[in-house]
Each structure stands twice: as C-alpha cells, then as structure tokens.
Amino acid sequence: MKKILALAVLGLIGLGFTEFVEYPIDGYERTGIKRLKRLEMIKNGELKETSSPLPEGAKKSWEDIQLNLLSKKEDSVGSFFVVNESFQKDIGALFRGLDKSYSLTILDISDPDSVRYAERNKTLGYQPGSVGKLAVLVALFEQLAKIYPDSFELRTQLLKNKVVKAGVWGLTDEHTIPIFDVEKNTLVKRQVIASDVFSLYEWADHMLSVSNNGAASIVWREALLMAAFGEKYPELTEEEAMAYFKETPKKELTDLANDVVNLPLRDLGITTDEWRLGSFFTSGANTYVGDKGGSIGTPYGLMKFLVQLEQGKVIDEASSLEMKRLMYMTDRRIRYAQSPALKEAAVYFKSGSLYKCDRSKGEECGKYMGNVQNFMNSVIIVEHPDNCRYIVVLMTNVLRKNSASDHMYLASAIDKIVRKG
C-alpha cells in the first residue's frame, strides 16, 4: 500500500494503475468532475478520440446505474454465503492443483431470489493495496452523512463545491492524474503537486479512476477533518485545517484517522481480520499521521462489503448507489476487467497490486511478477446486457507469474462458468 522500506536487493514496488477511468461519462454537470466533460465530448463527436473507442459496457448513463439487491435489503449478509455445491465444483475446478496463493469469493446475483455462491480460501488475508481505497470512499460518505443526515443533495453539493489543496499529503506518488481544461479543451496528465486544488468529487475520482495514492491520502484527510469539525467542516479554511494538524498530538490524529476508515467497516459486520486499513497511501501524510494496526484484506470481508453495497446498506441507499457510480469503469480496462468476455458488460471495478523483486536470485522478475511478493487483488461487479450479474473478489500472491494476465484469463473462465448457469 504505502511506502515500503527500500532494500538494495528489492526491485520495483507496484501500487494501483493509472490508465482506467470511472464514473458515468454524462456525470459532469452533476459532479463537476472535469475529465467527464472530455469523455462526453468525445462520445458526442465534439472532440477527436485519441485512444481506443469506449467498450459498449462503459456507456451507461448515471441514471441507468442501479443497485441489484434492493429487494433483499432486509436479508442478513450471511444469508447470501451458502455454498451452491454444483457452482462450487465448477469454480473449484479452475484452481485444481494450485496452492493457497489463490483466494476467491463469487456470488451470482442474476436472480436475487436464487443466488449462487462459491468460495476458495475466503478468510486468507492479503495486503489489499489499492483495493483499500474503497474503505476511504466509505469513510468519506460516512462523514458526509453525519454532517448532513437529512439531505443527500447537500452531501453531493459539498462534494462538488468544496475545493481543497493537496499539500504534502498528495506527494510521493508516481501515478499521474488527468487534468482537463474545460475552456481550452486540453488534457494534461501529470503527477499531483502540492499546489493542486480540486473539489472533493474530483479528488475522490482521482483516487478511484486512476488509483492515485496522493488523492487517496487527501480524501482520507478530508474525512478525518469532517470527523474532527463536524458541521463546521463545510466552512473550514485551509489555514484552520493546517492549524489543527500542527496543534493536535500525532497519536490523537492517528487514532482518529484509523477510526474514521475502520469503524464504518465494523458497522457492516466486517471484522478487523477480514478488512482493515492501517496507513495512508503516501509518505507525505506521515508528517502528521502515523500508522496503526497494519492493512489486510480477505475475499470474504470484501464480499461482505459489496453485497451490502448492492443492498443499499452501506451508510444508506443513496450513498451506496453513489459509491457504485464512482466504481463504474468508463475507459480502458485492465487486469481482470480486461477480459474480452466482459466487453459488452458494465463493470464496477477496483484493483490493487504490490510486488517485490529480489534481483540477487537471478530469476526473471518484473511488473506484477514479483518473486518475493506478488499481490494482485481484483474486486468487480459484472452486469451483462442479458441480466447475467455477479460479484467476484479474487486475491492472489502467485510468485514469478504475470498476475495481471492471470486475472484476465481467470475472468474469462469464471464468466463462462457463471453464464453456463
């Protein structure tokens, strides 16, 4: 997840990725996320497309995105996790002969009244990498709900209108962000700098759409400030925020930051061993906030979150739906989501990776092919046009193998099994 101690024998460390874009492309007027304006102009023929055309599954309107399990809102999350023996047998066959480095939960929700569930090593813990940014998203919406408990409209207005500066929190991430000038119709991609100013919606979008680590630390910082200042937060100035961080003991800030991202998960019945976040995503954040408890993710914990998201139970129905929109992929697909089998499908996706290479071993080692660690995590909701819908959490730590390609191939095989019925 965040910085790793540099060792002479260790090579590259990978976190997240930069070349995929989320949120429905007609969402500019609603959110103020400027890059959406560019995508909408490309779709309307007002700008020339400079990359591959959008897949059909990426063209949903924000109004078309819905939650799939609202009819089961009163059902306990545990009731969805009864293994279907036939489904389990088919899914298990994909991993025959493989070790515990592959872990998975999968839930077919095509028919909410007759779901199918299968699992493999569901409670095995992994370094979650950028998948942990979903916990930051939940923290943001949890605090918005506390500031404006009776108005979702006021929450989205704050997301759209509140602008905040990056500062040191946004630094030390090599991944770029897309910056679109709506007056000149020009796009620049570069790293976050301390003077960058974006709205809360745009920082959240940078956090998810290009998995920018600096943006994730900034969104987490703002959720922390919301918890500290409550109803005074909307008018909070940068100077007041800086004074708070400088004057508050680091341990107090660390404890509050940890509670802000983890307590909402506990409220969902996700235990500390199933999913937790222990450190910010950039070293700049450690100027003010320390690490606590370490980070871990399991297929079971993340599936608990996704099911309750589809039930509309993550904070409330409106928040669950907006978080799902922020997970919607609308551009180049990678890793699991790159599977040709998903081209026509709408996908809601977050991926995270972390790999280490020991060059002294003389082995082939590189991006997503670590020989010390090779974590690759894919969290996805798939919605095919024919109403085939399912959720997958796939977490792996397979050394010396290109896990990005491995997840893509597994996605095709899993899709085939689900569609077989």
Coordinates of C-alpha atoms in Angstrom, one line a residue:
M1 CA 0.0 0.0 0.0
K2 CA 2.1 3.0 1.0
K3 CA 5.9 3.3 1.0
I4 CA 8.0 0.2 1.6
L5 CA 11.4 0.2 3.1
A6 CA 13.9 0.3 0.2
L7 CA 16.3 -2.6 0.2
A8 CA 19.2 -3.0 -2.2
V9 CA 18.1 -6.4 -3.3
L10 CA 14.5 -5.4 -3.9
G11 CA 13.2 -4.0 -7.1
L12 CA 10.1 -2.3 -8.2
I13 CA 7.0 -2.0 -6.0
G14 CA 3.7 -1.5 -7.8
L15 CA 0.6 0.2 -6.4
G16 CA -2.6 0.6 -8.3
F17 CA -2.5 1.7 -12.0
T18 CA -3.2 4.9 -13.9
E19 CA -4.9 4.0 -17.2
F20 CA -8.6 3.5 -16.4
V21 CA -11.4 5.8 -15.8
E22 CA -14.6 5.6 -13.8
Y23 CA -17.9 7.3 -13.1
P24 CA -20.6 7.5 -15.9
I25 CA -19.4 9.9 -18.6
D26 CA -22.6 12.0 -18.6
G27 CA -21.9 13.0 -14.9
Y28 CA -20.1 16.3 -15.5
E29 CA -23.0 18.6 -14.8
R30 CA -23.9 16.6 -11.7
T31 CA -20.5 16.3 -10.2
G32 CA -18.2 18.9 -11.7
I33 CA -15.6 16.2 -12.5
K34 CA -13.9 17.9 -15.5
R35 CA -12.5 14.8 -17.2
L36 CA -16.1 13.6 -17.7
K37 CA -16.7 16.6 -19.8
R38 CA -14.0 15.5 -22.2
L39 CA -15.4 11.9 -22.4
E40 CA -18.8 13.2 -23.1
M41 CA -17.5 15.5 -25.9
I42 CA -15.7 12.5 -27.4
K43 CA -18.8 10.5 -27.3
N44 CA -20.8 13.3 -28.9
G45 CA -18.1 13.8 -31.7
E46 CA -17.1 17.2 -30.4
L47 CA -13.5 16.0 -29.7
K48 CA -11.4 13.5 -31.5
E49 CA -10.8 10.2 -29.8
T50 CA -7.1 9.7 -29.1
S51 CA -7.3 6.2 -27.6
S52 CA -9.3 3.0 -28.2
P53 CA -13.1 3.5 -28.5
L54 CA -15.2 3.1 -25.4
P55 CA -16.5 -0.5 -24.9
E56 CA -20.2 -0.8 -25.1
G57 CA -20.4 -1.7 -21.4
A58 CA -18.8 1.7 -20.5
K59 CA -21.6 3.8 -21.9
K60 CA -24.3 3.7 -19.2
S61 CA -25.8 6.9 -18.0
W62 CA -25.5 7.7 -14.3
E63 CA -29.3 7.4 -14.1
D64 CA -29.1 3.8 -15.5
I65 CA -26.9 2.5 -12.7
Q66 CA -29.0 0.7 -10.1
L67 CA -28.4 -1.5 -7.0
N68 CA -29.1 -5.1 -7.7
L69 CA -30.2 -6.4 -4.3
L70 CA -32.6 -3.8 -3.0
S71 CA -35.3 -6.4 -3.0
K72 CA -33.2 -8.3 -0.4
K73 CA -32.4 -5.3 1.7
E74 CA -33.8 -7.0 4.8
D75 CA -31.8 -10.2 4.4
S76 CA -28.7 -10.7 6.5
V77 CA -25.4 -10.5 4.7
G78 CA -24.6 -14.0 5.9
S79 CA -27.7 -15.5 4.2
F80 CA -26.0 -14.9 0.8
F81 CA -23.0 -17.1 1.6
V82 CA -24.5 -20.6 1.4
V83 CA -22.3 -22.6 -0.9
N84 CA -24.0 -23.9 -4.0
E85 CA -22.4 -27.4 -4.5
S86 CA -22.6 -27.5 -8.3
F87 CA -21.4 -23.9 -8.6
Q88 CA -18.6 -24.7 -6.1
K89 CA -17.5 -27.7 -8.0
D90 CA -17.2 -25.8 -11.3
I91 CA -15.4 -22.9 -9.7
G92 CA -13.1 -25.2 -7.7
A93 CA -12.0 -27.0 -10.9
L94 CA -10.4 -23.8 -12.1
F95 CA -7.9 -24.0 -9.3
R96 CA -7.3 -27.7 -9.2
G97 CA -3.7 -28.5 -8.4
L98 CA -2.9 -24.9 -7.3
D99 CA -1.8 -23.8 -3.9
K100 CA -3.4 -21.4 -1.4
S101 CA -2.0 -18.4 -3.3
Y102 CA -5.4 -18.1 -5.0
S103 CA -8.3 -17.0 -2.9
L104 CA -11.8 -16.1 -4.1
T105 CA -15.4 -15.4 -3.3
I106 CA -18.1 -15.3 -6.0
L107 CA -21.8 -14.6 -5.9
D108 CA -24.1 -14.9 -8.9
I109 CA -27.0 -12.4 -8.3
S110 CA -28.7 -12.7 -11.7
D111 CA -31.8 -13.9 -9.8
P112 CA -31.8 -12.3 -6.4
D113 CA -34.3 -14.9 -5.2
S114 CA -31.9 -17.7 -6.1
V115 CA -28.3 -16.6 -5.7
R116 CA -25.4 -18.9 -6.2
Y117 CA -22.2 -18.7 -4.1
A118 CA -18.8 -20.3 -4.2
E119 CA -15.5 -19.7 -2.3
R120 CA -11.9 -20.6 -2.0
N121 CA -9.7 -19.7 0.9
K122 CA -12.1 -17.0 1.7
T123 CA -10.6 -15.8 5.0
L124 CA -6.9 -15.8 3.9
G125 CA -5.5 -12.3 4.4
Y126 CA -3.7 -10.3 1.7
Q127 CA -2.0 -6.9 1.5
P128 CA -5.0 -5.1 -0.1
G129 CA -3.0 -2.5 -2.0
S130 CA -5.2 0.0 -3.8
V131 CA -8.4 -2.0 -3.0
G132 CA -8.1 -0.4 0.4
K133 CA -9.2 2.9 -1.2
L134 CA -12.7 1.6 -1.1
A135 CA -12.5 1.9 2.7
V136 CA -11.5 5.6 2.3
L137 CA -14.6 6.1 0.0
V138 CA -16.8 4.6 2.7
A139 CA -15.2 6.9 5.3
L140 CA -15.9 9.9 3.1
F141 CA -19.6 9.1 2.7
E142 CA -20.0 8.2 6.3
Q143 CA -18.8 11.6 7.4
L144 CA -20.9 13.4 4.8
A145 CA -24.0 11.6 6.2
K146 CA -23.0 12.8 9.7
I147 CA -22.7 16.4 8.6
Y148 CA -26.0 16.3 6.6
P149 CA -28.0 13.4 8.0
D150 CA -31.3 14.6 6.4
S151 CA -30.2 15.7 2.9
F152 CA -28.2 13.7 0.3
E153 CA -28.4 16.6 -2.0
L154 CA -26.4 18.8 0.4
R155 CA -23.8 16.0 0.7
T156 CA -23.3 16.0 -3.1
Q157 CA -23.3 19.7 -3.2
L158 CA -20.4 19.7 -0.7
L159 CA -18.6 17.1 -2.8
K160 CA -19.0 19.3 -5.9
N161 CA -18.3 22.7 -4.4
K162 CA -15.8 22.2 -1.6
V163 CA -12.3 22.6 -3.1
V164 CA -9.2 21.6 -1.1
K165 CA -5.4 21.8 -1.7
A166 CA -3.2 18.8 -2.0
G167 CA -0.3 20.0 0.2
V168 CA 2.3 17.4 1.3
W169 CA -0.5 14.7 1.6
G170 CA -0.6 14.4 -2.2
L171 CA 3.1 13.9 -2.8
T172 CA 5.4 11.0 -3.5
D173 CA 3.0 9.1 -5.9
E174 CA 4.4 8.4 -9.3
H175 CA 1.0 7.9 -10.9
T176 CA -0.5 10.7 -12.9
I177 CA -3.9 12.3 -12.9
P178 CA -5.9 13.6 -15.9
I179 CA -6.4 17.4 -15.8
F180 CA -8.9 18.6 -18.4
D181 CA -9.2 22.4 -19.2
V182 CA -12.9 22.8 -20.0
E183 CA -12.3 26.2 -21.6
K184 CA -9.4 25.2 -23.9
N185 CA -10.4 21.5 -24.3
T186 CA -6.9 20.4 -23.5
L187 CA -5.9 17.4 -21.4
V188 CA -2.7 17.1 -19.4
K189 CA -1.6 14.0 -17.4
R190 CA 0.9 14.6 -14.6
Q191 CA 1.7 13.8 -11.0
V192 CA 0.0 15.6 -8.2
I193 CA 1.8 18.7 -6.9
A194 CA 1.4 20.3 -3.6
S195 CA -0.4 23.4 -5.1
D196 CA -3.1 21.3 -6.8
V197 CA -6.7 22.3 -5.9
F198 CA -9.6 20.1 -6.8
S199 CA -13.1 19.5 -5.5
L200 CA -13.8 16.6 -3.1
Y201 CA -15.6 14.9 -6.0
E202 CA -12.6 15.2 -8.2
W203 CA -10.1 14.0 -5.6
A204 CA -12.4 11.0 -5.0
D205 CA -12.5 10.4 -8.7
H206 CA -8.7 10.6 -9.0
M207 CA -8.5 8.2 -6.1
L208 CA -10.6 5.6 -7.9
S209 CA -10.4 6.3 -11.6
V210 CA -6.6 6.4 -11.8
S211 CA -5.9 4.9 -8.4
N212 CA -3.8 7.9 -7.4
N213 CA -2.3 7.4 -4.0
G214 CA -2.0 11.1 -3.3
A215 CA -5.6 11.6 -4.0
A216 CA -6.5 8.7 -1.6
S217 CA -4.5 10.3 1.2
I218 CA -6.2 13.7 0.6
V219 CA -9.7 12.2 0.6
W220 CA -8.8 10.3 3.9
R221 CA -7.5 13.6 5.3
E222 CA -10.8 15.4 4.5
A223 CA -12.8 12.6 6.1
L224 CA -10.7 13.0 9.2
L225 CA -11.3 16.7 9.2
M226 CA -15.0 16.1 8.8
A227 CA -14.9 13.8 11.9
A228 CA -13.0 16.5 13.8
F229 CA -15.0 19.6 12.9
G230 CA -18.5 18.1 12.2
E231 CA -21.0 20.7 10.9
K232 CA -18.2 23.3 10.9
Y233 CA -16.3 21.5 8.2
P234 CA -18.1 23.0 5.1
E235 CA -16.7 26.4 6.0
L236 CA -13.3 25.1 7.2
T237 CA -10.4 27.1 5.7
E238 CA -7.1 25.7 4.7
E239 CA -5.4 27.8 7.4
E240 CA -7.7 26.3 10.1
A241 CA -7.1 22.8 8.9
M242 CA -3.3 23.3 8.9
A243 CA -3.5 24.7 12.4
Y244 CA -5.5 21.7 13.6
F245 CA -2.9 19.3 12.2
K246 CA 0.0 21.2 13.7
E247 CA -1.5 21.6 17.1
T248 CA -3.1 18.2 17.6
P249 CA -0.8 15.4 19.0
K250 CA 0.2 12.9 16.4
K251 CA -1.2 10.0 18.4
E252 CA -4.6 11.6 18.6
L253 CA -4.6 12.2 14.9
T254 CA -3.5 8.7 14.2
D255 CA -6.2 7.2 16.4
L256 CA -9.0 9.3 14.8
A257 CA -7.7 8.6 11.3
N258 CA -7.8 4.9 12.0
D259 CA -11.3 5.0 13.4
V260 CA -12.6 7.1 10.5
V261 CA -11.7 4.4 7.9
N262 CA -12.2 1.3 10.0
L263 CA -15.3 1.8 12.2
P264 CA -17.7 2.0 9.2
L265 CA -16.4 -1.4 8.2
R266 CA -17.0 -2.8 11.7
D267 CA -20.6 -1.4 11.5
L268 CA -21.1 -3.6 8.4
G269 CA -20.1 -6.7 10.3
I270 CA -16.7 -6.8 8.7
T271 CA -14.1 -7.9 11.3
T272 CA -10.7 -6.4 11.8
D273 CA -9.1 -9.6 10.4
E274 CA -11.4 -9.5 7.4
W275 CA -10.6 -6.0 6.2
R276 CA -8.7 -3.1 7.8
L277 CA -6.7 -0.1 6.7
G278 CA -3.7 0.9 8.8
S279 CA -1.7 3.5 6.9
F280 CA -2.1 6.3 4.5
F281 CA -1.1 5.9 0.9
T282 CA 1.7 8.5 0.7
S283 CA 4.7 9.2 2.9
G284 CA 3.7 12.9 2.9
A285 CA 0.8 12.1 5.1
N286 CA 3.1 10.8 7.8
T287 CA 4.2 14.3 8.5
Y288 CA 1.1 14.5 10.7
V289 CA -0.5 11.0 11.0
G290 CA 1.2 7.7 11.9
D291 CA 0.5 4.1 11.0
K292 CA -1.6 1.8 13.2
G293 CA -2.6 -1.8 13.0
G294 CA -1.4 -2.7 9.5
S295 CA -3.6 -3.3 6.5
I296 CA -5.3 -6.5 5.4
G297 CA -8.0 -7.7 3.1
T298 CA -9.8 -11.0 2.6
P299 CA -12.2 -12.2 -0.1
Y300 CA -14.8 -12.7 2.5
G301 CA -14.6 -9.3 4.1
L302 CA -14.6 -7.5 0.7
M303 CA -17.6 -9.6 -0.5
K304 CA -19.5 -8.6 2.7
F305 CA -19.0 -5.0 1.6
L306 CA -20.0 -5.5 -2.0
V307 CA -23.2 -7.4 -1.1
Q308 CA -24.3 -4.7 1.4
L309 CA -23.4 -2.1 -1.2
E310 CA -25.9 -3.8 -3.6
Q311 CA -28.4 -4.0 -0.8
G312 CA -28.1 -0.2 -0.2
K313 CA -26.9 -0.8 3.3
V314 CA -23.5 0.9 3.2
I315 CA -24.5 4.0 5.1
D316 CA -27.8 4.4 3.2
E317 CA -29.3 3.6 -0.2
A318 CA -28.3 6.9 -1.8
S319 CA -24.7 6.7 -0.6
S320 CA -24.4 3.1 -1.7
L321 CA -25.6 4.0 -5.2
E322 CA -23.2 6.9 -5.5
M323 CA -20.3 4.8 -4.4
K324 CA -21.2 2.3 -7.0
R325 CA -21.2 5.0 -9.7
L326 CA -17.8 6.0 -8.6
M327 CA -16.6 2.4 -9.2
Y328 CA -18.1 2.3 -12.7
M329 CA -15.4 1.9 -15.4
T330 CA -15.8 4.1 -18.5
D331 CA -12.5 3.8 -20.3
R332 CA -9.6 1.5 -20.9
R333 CA -9.9 -1.7 -18.9
I334 CA -7.1 -3.5 -17.2
R335 CA -6.3 -6.8 -15.4
Y336 CA -9.4 -8.8 -14.5
A337 CA -11.7 -6.2 -16.2
Q338 CA -9.7 -6.5 -19.5
S339 CA -11.2 -9.9 -20.3
P340 CA -12.8 -10.0 -23.7
A341 CA -15.7 -11.8 -22.2
L342 CA -16.7 -8.6 -20.3
K343 CA -16.5 -6.2 -23.3
E344 CA -20.3 -5.8 -23.5
A345 CA -20.8 -5.8 -19.7
A346 CA -20.9 -2.9 -17.4
V347 CA -18.2 -3.4 -14.8
Y348 CA -17.7 -1.7 -11.4
F349 CA -14.1 -2.4 -10.5
K350 CA -11.2 -1.7 -8.2
S351 CA -7.8 -3.4 -8.4
G352 CA -4.8 -3.3 -6.2
S353 CA -1.3 -4.7 -6.5
L354 CA 2.0 -4.8 -4.7
Y355 CA 5.1 -6.7 -5.8
K356 CA 8.7 -7.0 -4.8
C357 CA 11.7 -8.4 -6.7
D358 CA 14.9 -9.8 -5.3
R359 CA 17.3 -9.4 -8.2
S360 CA 20.0 -11.4 -6.4
K361 CA 18.2 -14.6 -7.1
G362 CA 18.9 -14.4 -10.8
E363 CA 15.2 -15.0 -11.6
E364 CA 13.0 -13.3 -14.1
C365 CA 11.1 -10.6 -12.2
G366 CA 9.3 -7.5 -13.1
K367 CA 6.0 -5.6 -13.1
Y368 CA 3.3 -7.8 -11.5
M369 CA 5.7 -10.7 -11.5
G370 CA 7.4 -10.4 -8.1
N371 CA 9.5 -13.2 -6.7
V372 CA 9.3 -12.0 -3.0
Q373 CA 5.7 -10.7 -3.0
N374 CA 3.3 -10.6 -5.9
F375 CA -0.1 -9.5 -4.6
M376 CA -2.9 -8.9 -7.1
N377 CA -6.4 -8.1 -6.0
S378 CA -9.5 -7.7 -8.2
V379 CA -12.9 -6.6 -6.9
I380 CA -15.6 -6.4 -9.5
I381 CA -19.3 -6.3 -10.1
V382 CA -20.3 -7.5 -13.6
E383 CA -23.6 -6.7 -15.3
H384 CA -24.2 -8.2 -18.7
P385 CA -26.9 -6.8 -21.0
D386 CA -28.8 -10.1 -20.7
N387 CA -29.2 -9.6 -17.0
C388 CA -26.4 -12.0 -16.0
R389 CA -25.0 -10.3 -13.0
Y390 CA -22.4 -11.4 -10.5
I391 CA -19.7 -10.2 -8.0
V392 CA -16.2 -11.5 -7.7
V393 CA -13.4 -10.9 -5.2
L394 CA -10.1 -12.5 -6.4
M395 CA -7.0 -12.1 -4.3
T396 CA -3.7 -13.8 -5.2
N397 CA 0.0 -13.9 -4.3
V398 CA 1.5 -16.1 -7.0
L399 CA 5.2 -15.5 -7.3
R400 CA 7.0 -15.2 -10.7
K401 CA 3.8 -15.1 -12.7
N402 CA 2.3 -12.2 -14.5
S403 CA -0.7 -11.7 -12.3
A404 CA -2.3 -9.0 -14.4
S405 CA -2.7 -11.6 -17.3
D406 CA -3.5 -14.4 -14.9
H407 CA -6.5 -12.4 -13.5
M408 CA -7.7 -11.6 -17.0
Y409 CA -7.6 -15.2 -18.1
L410 CA -9.4 -16.3 -14.9
A411 CA -12.1 -13.6 -15.5
S412 CA -12.9 -15.3 -18.9
A413 CA -13.1 -18.7 -17.3
I414 CA -15.2 -17.5 -14.4
D415 CA -17.6 -15.7 -16.7
K416 CA -18.1 -18.8 -18.8
I417 CA -19.0 -20.8 -15.7
V418 CA -21.4 -18.2 -14.4
R419 CA -23.1 -17.9 -17.8
K420 CA -23.5 -21.7 -18.1
G421 CA -26.0 -21.5 -15.2

